[in-house]
Short mmCIF file of C-alpha atoms and ligand atoms in Angstrom, two decimals:
data_model
loop_
_atom_site.label_atom_id
_atom_site.label_comp_id
_atom_site.label_asym_id
_atom_site.label_seq_id
_atom_site.Cartn_x
_atom_site.Cartn_y
_atom_site.Cartn_z
CA MET A 1416 -10.59 22.45 -4.71
CA ASP A 1417 -14.10 23.17 -3.47
CA ASP A 1418 -15.49 26.65 -4.29
CA VAL A 1419 -16.03 27.57 -0.67
CA ALA A 1420 -12.68 26.22 0.41
CA SER A 1421 -10.90 28.17 -2.31
CA ALA A 1422 -12.15 31.46 -0.90
CA LYS A 1423 -9.47 33.79 0.41
CA VAL A 1424 -10.01 33.09 4.12
CA ARG A 1425 -7.59 30.44 5.44
CA LEU A 1426 -9.88 27.61 6.42
CA PRO A 1427 -9.24 24.74 8.80
CA VAL A 1428 -11.01 22.26 6.52
CA ALA A 1429 -10.31 22.20 2.79
CA ARG A 1430 -12.05 19.73 0.50
CA PHE A 1431 -10.22 18.68 -2.66
CA ARG A 1432 -11.37 16.88 -5.79
CA ASP A 1433 -9.17 13.91 -4.97
CA ALA A 1434 -6.30 12.67 -2.82
CA SER A 1435 -3.78 13.57 -5.47
CA GLU A 1436 -4.77 17.23 -5.55
CA ALA A 1437 -4.73 17.51 -1.75
CA SER A 1438 -1.36 15.75 -1.53
CA LYS A 1439 0.17 18.07 -4.11
CA ARG A 1440 -1.10 21.08 -2.19
CA VAL A 1441 0.68 19.92 0.98
CA ALA A 1442 3.83 18.87 -0.88
CA HIS A 1443 4.06 22.33 -2.47
CA GLU A 1444 3.59 24.00 0.91
CA ILE A 1445 6.40 21.85 2.32
CA ALA A 1446 8.62 22.68 -0.67
CA ARG A 1447 8.00 26.43 -0.21
CA LEU A 1448 8.95 26.14 3.45
CA ILE A 1449 12.13 24.18 2.69
CA ARG A 1450 13.19 26.72 0.04
CA GLN A 1451 12.35 29.73 2.18
CA ARG A 1452 14.45 28.35 5.04
CA ALA A 1453 17.30 27.48 2.67
CA SER A 1454 17.31 31.06 1.34
CA GLU A 1455 17.74 32.23 4.95
CA ASN A 1456 20.44 29.63 5.60
CA ARG A 1457 18.22 27.91 8.14
CA ARG A 1458 17.06 24.38 8.77
CA CYS A 1459 13.52 23.22 8.03
CA VAL A 1460 12.22 20.75 10.62
CA LEU A 1461 9.49 18.44 9.32
CA GLY A 1462 7.31 16.05 11.31
CA LEU A 1463 6.51 13.08 9.08
CA ALA A 1464 3.84 10.40 8.99
CA THR A 1465 3.57 6.91 7.51
CA GLY A 1466 0.67 4.77 6.27
CA SER A 1467 -1.12 4.89 2.96
CA THR A 1468 -2.26 8.51 3.35
CA PRO A 1469 1.01 10.50 2.92
CA ILE A 1470 2.48 8.39 0.09
CA ARG A 1471 1.41 10.82 -2.64
CA VAL A 1472 2.94 13.73 -0.74
CA TYR A 1473 6.30 11.94 -0.70
CA ARG A 1474 5.93 11.03 -4.38
CA GLU A 1475 5.43 14.70 -5.26
CA LEU A 1476 8.38 15.80 -3.11
CA VAL A 1477 10.61 13.22 -4.83
CA ARG A 1478 9.40 14.49 -8.21
CA MET A 1479 10.23 18.06 -7.22
CA HIS A 1480 13.67 16.95 -6.06
CA ARG A 1481 14.32 15.29 -9.44
CA GLU A 1482 12.70 17.81 -11.74
CA GLU A 1483 12.69 21.12 -9.89
CA ASN A 1484 15.93 21.10 -7.89
CA LEU A 1485 14.22 20.83 -4.54
CA SER A 1486 17.06 20.05 -2.13
CA PHE A 1487 16.61 18.43 1.28
CA PHE A 1488 20.10 19.46 2.37
CA ASN A 1489 18.71 21.77 5.08
CA VAL A 1490 15.89 19.42 6.14
CA VAL A 1491 15.67 17.69 9.53
CA THR A 1492 12.90 15.13 10.03
CA PHE A 1493 11.16 13.56 13.00
CA ASN A 1494 8.75 10.72 12.37
CA LEU A 1495 5.67 10.35 14.49
CA ASP A 1496 5.93 6.73 15.47
CA GLU A 1497 7.17 3.17 15.01
CA TYR A 1498 5.85 -0.24 15.94
CA PHE A 1499 7.53 -1.97 18.89
CA PRO A 1500 9.31 -4.26 18.72
CA ILE A 1501 10.24 -4.26 15.04
CA LYS A 1502 13.52 -4.45 13.14
CA PRO A 1503 14.23 -1.48 10.85
CA GLU A 1504 14.61 -3.80 7.83
CA SER A 1505 11.28 -5.53 8.44
CA PRO A 1506 8.79 -4.92 5.57
CA GLN A 1507 6.29 -3.29 7.95
CA SER A 1508 8.81 -1.05 9.72
CA TYR A 1509 8.33 2.68 9.37
CA HIS A 1510 12.11 3.04 8.94
CA ARG A 1511 11.82 0.96 5.83
CA PHE A 1512 8.68 2.80 4.70
CA MET A 1513 10.39 6.19 4.96
CA ASN A 1514 13.51 5.00 3.14
CA GLU A 1515 11.52 3.48 0.32
CA ASN A 1516 9.03 6.30 -0.09
CA LEU A 1517 11.24 9.34 0.52
CA PHE A 1518 14.73 9.24 2.00
CA ASN A 1519 16.35 6.91 -0.58
CA HIS A 1520 15.28 9.27 -3.34
CA VAL A 1521 16.33 12.70 -2.03
CA ASP A 1522 19.53 14.37 -0.83
CA ILE A 1523 18.67 14.47 2.87
CA ILE A 1524 21.63 14.12 5.26
CA ARG A 1525 21.04 10.77 6.98
CA SER A 1526 22.02 12.05 10.41
CA ASN A 1527 19.17 14.57 10.12
CA VAL A 1528 16.60 11.75 9.93
CA HIS A 1529 14.92 10.73 13.21
CA ILE A 1530 12.47 7.85 13.53
CA PRO A 1531 11.52 6.28 16.87
CA SER A 1532 13.43 3.05 17.39
CA GLY A 1533 11.61 -0.27 17.27
CA THR A 1534 14.60 -2.05 18.80
CA VAL A 1535 15.55 -0.03 21.89
CA PRO A 1536 15.72 -2.32 24.97
CA LEU A 1537 12.39 -2.10 26.78
CA GLU A 1538 13.98 -0.90 30.02
CA ASN A 1539 15.67 1.98 28.18
CA ALA A 1540 12.49 3.11 26.42
CA PRO A 1541 11.47 5.88 28.90
CA GLY A 1542 14.89 7.56 28.64
CA TYR A 1543 14.93 7.05 24.88
CA CYS A 1544 11.52 8.76 24.56
CA ARG A 1545 12.68 11.72 26.69
CA ASP A 1546 15.74 12.07 24.46
CA TYR A 1547 13.49 12.10 21.36
CA GLU A 1548 11.50 15.00 22.85
CA ASP A 1549 14.70 16.85 23.80
CA LEU A 1550 16.09 16.44 20.32
CA ILE A 1551 12.98 17.97 18.74
CA LEU A 1552 13.39 20.96 21.08
CA LYS A 1553 17.11 21.18 20.36
CA PHE A 1554 16.29 21.64 16.68
CA GLY A 1555 13.87 24.43 17.58
CA GLY A 1556 10.63 22.42 17.33
CA ILE A 1557 8.75 21.10 14.32
CA ASP A 1558 7.94 23.66 11.62
CA LEU A 1559 5.32 21.56 9.86
CA GLN A 1560 3.79 18.30 11.04
CA LEU A 1561 2.15 16.03 8.48
CA LEU A 1562 -0.59 13.80 9.91
CA GLY A 1563 -3.02 11.09 8.94
CA ILE A 1564 -5.88 9.98 11.15
CA GLY A 1565 -6.70 6.42 12.18
CA ARG A 1566 -10.23 5.08 12.42
CA THR A 1567 -9.89 5.17 16.23
CA GLY A 1568 -9.23 8.92 16.02
CA HIS A 1569 -5.54 8.44 16.70
CA ILE A 1570 -2.87 10.86 15.51
CA GLY A 1571 0.51 9.21 15.49
CA PHE A 1572 -0.26 6.21 17.68
CA ASN A 1573 -2.07 8.31 20.28
CA GLU A 1574 -5.00 6.00 20.72
CA PRO A 1575 -8.24 6.83 22.58
CA GLY A 1576 -7.30 7.61 26.18
CA SER A 1577 -4.28 9.71 25.18
CA THR A 1578 -4.56 13.00 27.04
CA ARG A 1579 -3.69 16.48 25.76
CA ASP A 1580 -0.45 16.60 27.79
CA THR A 1581 1.12 13.35 26.51
CA LEU A 1582 4.69 13.33 25.21
CA THR A 1583 6.74 10.73 23.31
CA ARG A 1584 6.24 7.37 24.98
CA MET A 1585 5.56 3.66 24.61
CA VAL A 1586 1.88 2.90 23.98
CA ARG A 1587 -0.39 -0.09 23.54
CA LEU A 1588 -2.11 -0.20 20.13
CA ASP A 1589 -5.90 -0.16 19.95
CA SER A 1590 -7.49 -3.38 18.68
CA LEU A 1591 -9.03 -1.54 15.69
CA THR A 1592 -5.61 -0.12 14.75
CA ARG A 1593 -4.12 -3.62 14.93
CA LYS A 1594 -6.97 -4.96 12.83
CA ASP A 1595 -6.36 -2.26 10.20
CA ALA A 1596 -2.63 -3.15 10.22
CA ALA A 1597 -3.27 -6.90 9.86
CA LYS A 1598 -3.26 -6.68 6.04
CA ASP A 1599 0.33 -5.34 6.17
CA PHE A 1600 1.52 -8.04 8.57
CA GLY A 1601 -0.34 -10.94 6.94
CA GLU A 1602 -2.34 -11.78 10.04
CA LEU A 1603 -3.56 -10.06 13.20
CA ASP A 1604 -1.33 -12.06 15.56
CA ARG A 1605 1.78 -10.73 13.85
CA VAL A 1606 0.87 -7.07 14.45
CA PRO A 1607 2.93 -5.75 17.39
CA LEU A 1608 1.00 -4.90 20.54
CA LEU A 1609 3.09 -1.82 21.27
CA ALA A 1610 4.52 1.24 19.58
CA ILE A 1611 6.59 4.33 20.37
CA THR A 1612 4.80 7.53 19.42
CA MET A 1613 5.16 11.27 19.78
CA GLY A 1614 2.50 12.48 22.22
CA VAL A 1615 -0.50 14.71 21.62
CA ASP A 1616 1.41 17.60 23.21
CA THR A 1617 4.47 16.91 21.04
CA ILE A 1618 2.25 17.21 17.97
CA MET A 1619 0.43 20.28 19.29
CA GLN A 1620 3.77 22.09 19.77
CA SER A 1621 4.41 21.96 16.00
CA LYS A 1622 4.15 25.37 14.37
CA ARG A 1623 1.87 24.12 11.57
CA ILE A 1624 -0.18 20.95 11.33
CA ARG A 1625 -1.57 19.54 8.08
CA LEU A 1626 -3.82 16.49 8.44
CA LEU A 1627 -4.75 14.47 5.36
CA ALA A 1628 -7.74 12.12 5.26
CA PHE A 1629 -8.90 10.25 2.18
CA GLY A 1630 -11.66 7.75 1.50
CA GLU A 1631 -15.08 6.89 2.79
CA HIS A 1632 -13.66 4.82 5.68
CA LYS A 1633 -12.32 8.06 7.21
CA ALA A 1634 -15.54 10.08 6.81
CA ARG A 1635 -17.08 9.25 10.20
CA ILE A 1636 -13.93 9.83 12.27
CA VAL A 1637 -13.18 13.10 10.45
CA GLN A 1638 -16.68 14.34 11.25
CA GLN A 1639 -16.33 13.29 14.90
CA ALA A 1640 -12.85 14.80 15.27
CA LEU A 1641 -14.17 18.11 14.01
CA GLN A 1642 -17.56 18.18 15.69
CA ASN A 1643 -17.59 16.03 18.83
CA ARG A 1644 -16.61 17.35 22.23
CA MET A 1645 -12.84 17.68 22.56
CA SER A 1646 -11.58 14.79 24.71
CA SER A 1647 -8.99 12.08 25.14
CA ALA A 1648 -11.59 9.62 23.81
CA LEU A 1649 -10.80 11.11 20.40
CA PRO A 1650 -7.23 12.46 20.44
CA ALA A 1651 -7.51 14.13 17.00
CA SER A 1652 -10.21 16.41 18.46
CA TYR A 1653 -7.48 18.33 20.35
CA LEU A 1654 -6.11 19.60 17.04
CA ARG A 1655 -8.97 22.13 16.94
CA GLN A 1656 -7.07 24.12 19.59
CA HIS A 1657 -4.07 24.54 17.32
CA PRO A 1658 -3.63 28.02 15.81
CA ASP A 1659 -2.33 26.80 12.43
CA MET A 1660 -3.97 23.46 11.70
CA GLN A 1661 -5.64 22.44 8.48
CA TYR A 1662 -7.53 19.34 7.42
CA LEU A 1663 -7.15 18.46 3.74
CA VAL A 1664 -9.77 15.92 2.72
CA ASP A 1665 -11.16 14.37 -0.44
CA GLY A 1666 -14.89 14.27 -1.19
CA ALA A 1667 -15.33 10.79 0.31
CA ALA A 1668 -13.66 11.68 3.63
CA ALA A 1669 -15.72 14.90 3.73
CA SER A 1670 -19.01 13.09 3.08
CA CYS A 1671 -20.24 13.16 6.72
CA LEU A 1672 -19.42 16.85 7.21
CA PRO A 1673 -22.18 19.44 7.04
CA PRO A 1674 -21.63 21.95 4.19
CA SER A 1675 -21.58 24.73 6.79
CA ILE A 1676 -18.26 23.49 8.20
CA PHE A 1677 -16.34 24.69 5.18
CA GLY A 1678 -15.51 28.23 6.15
CA THR A 1679 -16.71 28.25 9.75
CA SER A 1680 -14.69 28.44 12.93
CA LEU A 1681 -14.16 25.07 14.62
CA GLN A 1682 -14.34 26.29 18.21
P1 PGA B 2622 -3.51 5.24 6.84
O1 PGA B 2622 -3.27 5.37 8.40
O2 PGA B 2622 -2.82 6.42 6.22
O3 PGA B 2622 -2.86 3.96 6.43
O4 PGA B 2622 -4.99 5.28 6.62
C1 PGA B 2622 -3.47 6.62 8.99
C2 PGA B 2622 -3.21 6.55 10.46
O5 PGA B 2622 -3.43 5.48 11.06
O6 PGA B 2622 -2.80 7.57 11.04
#
């Protein structure tokens, strides 16, 4: 990790040598939380993300499960979002992503896994979204929320225009988000127009937030999310109000940030 970022003060932006190092740092924090809760006979509620960014985190958690007896027996998960409509077995579905990258490889209790449905009848979606919120609250809220950031500045699928008070709901995907997803779906026309996502407020209610951003293509949006005026035009900018939020970035994603940001307050 960067010299400045390795100083004792807990910093909101930490720059790592590479994505692997940053991912391991988050995975180890998650593992500590799971074990601490288990030792107190309590559940650990994780908010999980999909996409290319968190894959290494899941890989490290699976390794710790296999090699270091990390059990997910006390873990409850809530995923951020899912395309709509999409079948859970579809190659691009986030249900399938989570199974393949994490859940199939650890001892999590399946009924403790929650991912927004891509198949709920459209007319039932508002009630379904309210129930998803209620369920998070019933489990005592999210202890740690893992996040990526899209090039639109979205967190989850909270695209530009998503206000600070938004909750879980059906949204329309931004055209840039759909363009970025086109490689997964084969062509742009196959990318769903809609999604169900936790809201900005749902995310902000998490006790800890850890946002990962890797690669040069994220550099500009990371800089804007940290330095532009806070507004619904850039939903990730709201994260600066969170009392326990940290950005973990690699050198490429940090390349538009001024050196002074490492170790300064974000307010
Ligand atoms: P990515 O997506 O991890 O595939 O870059 C991040 C996001 O859109 O939140």
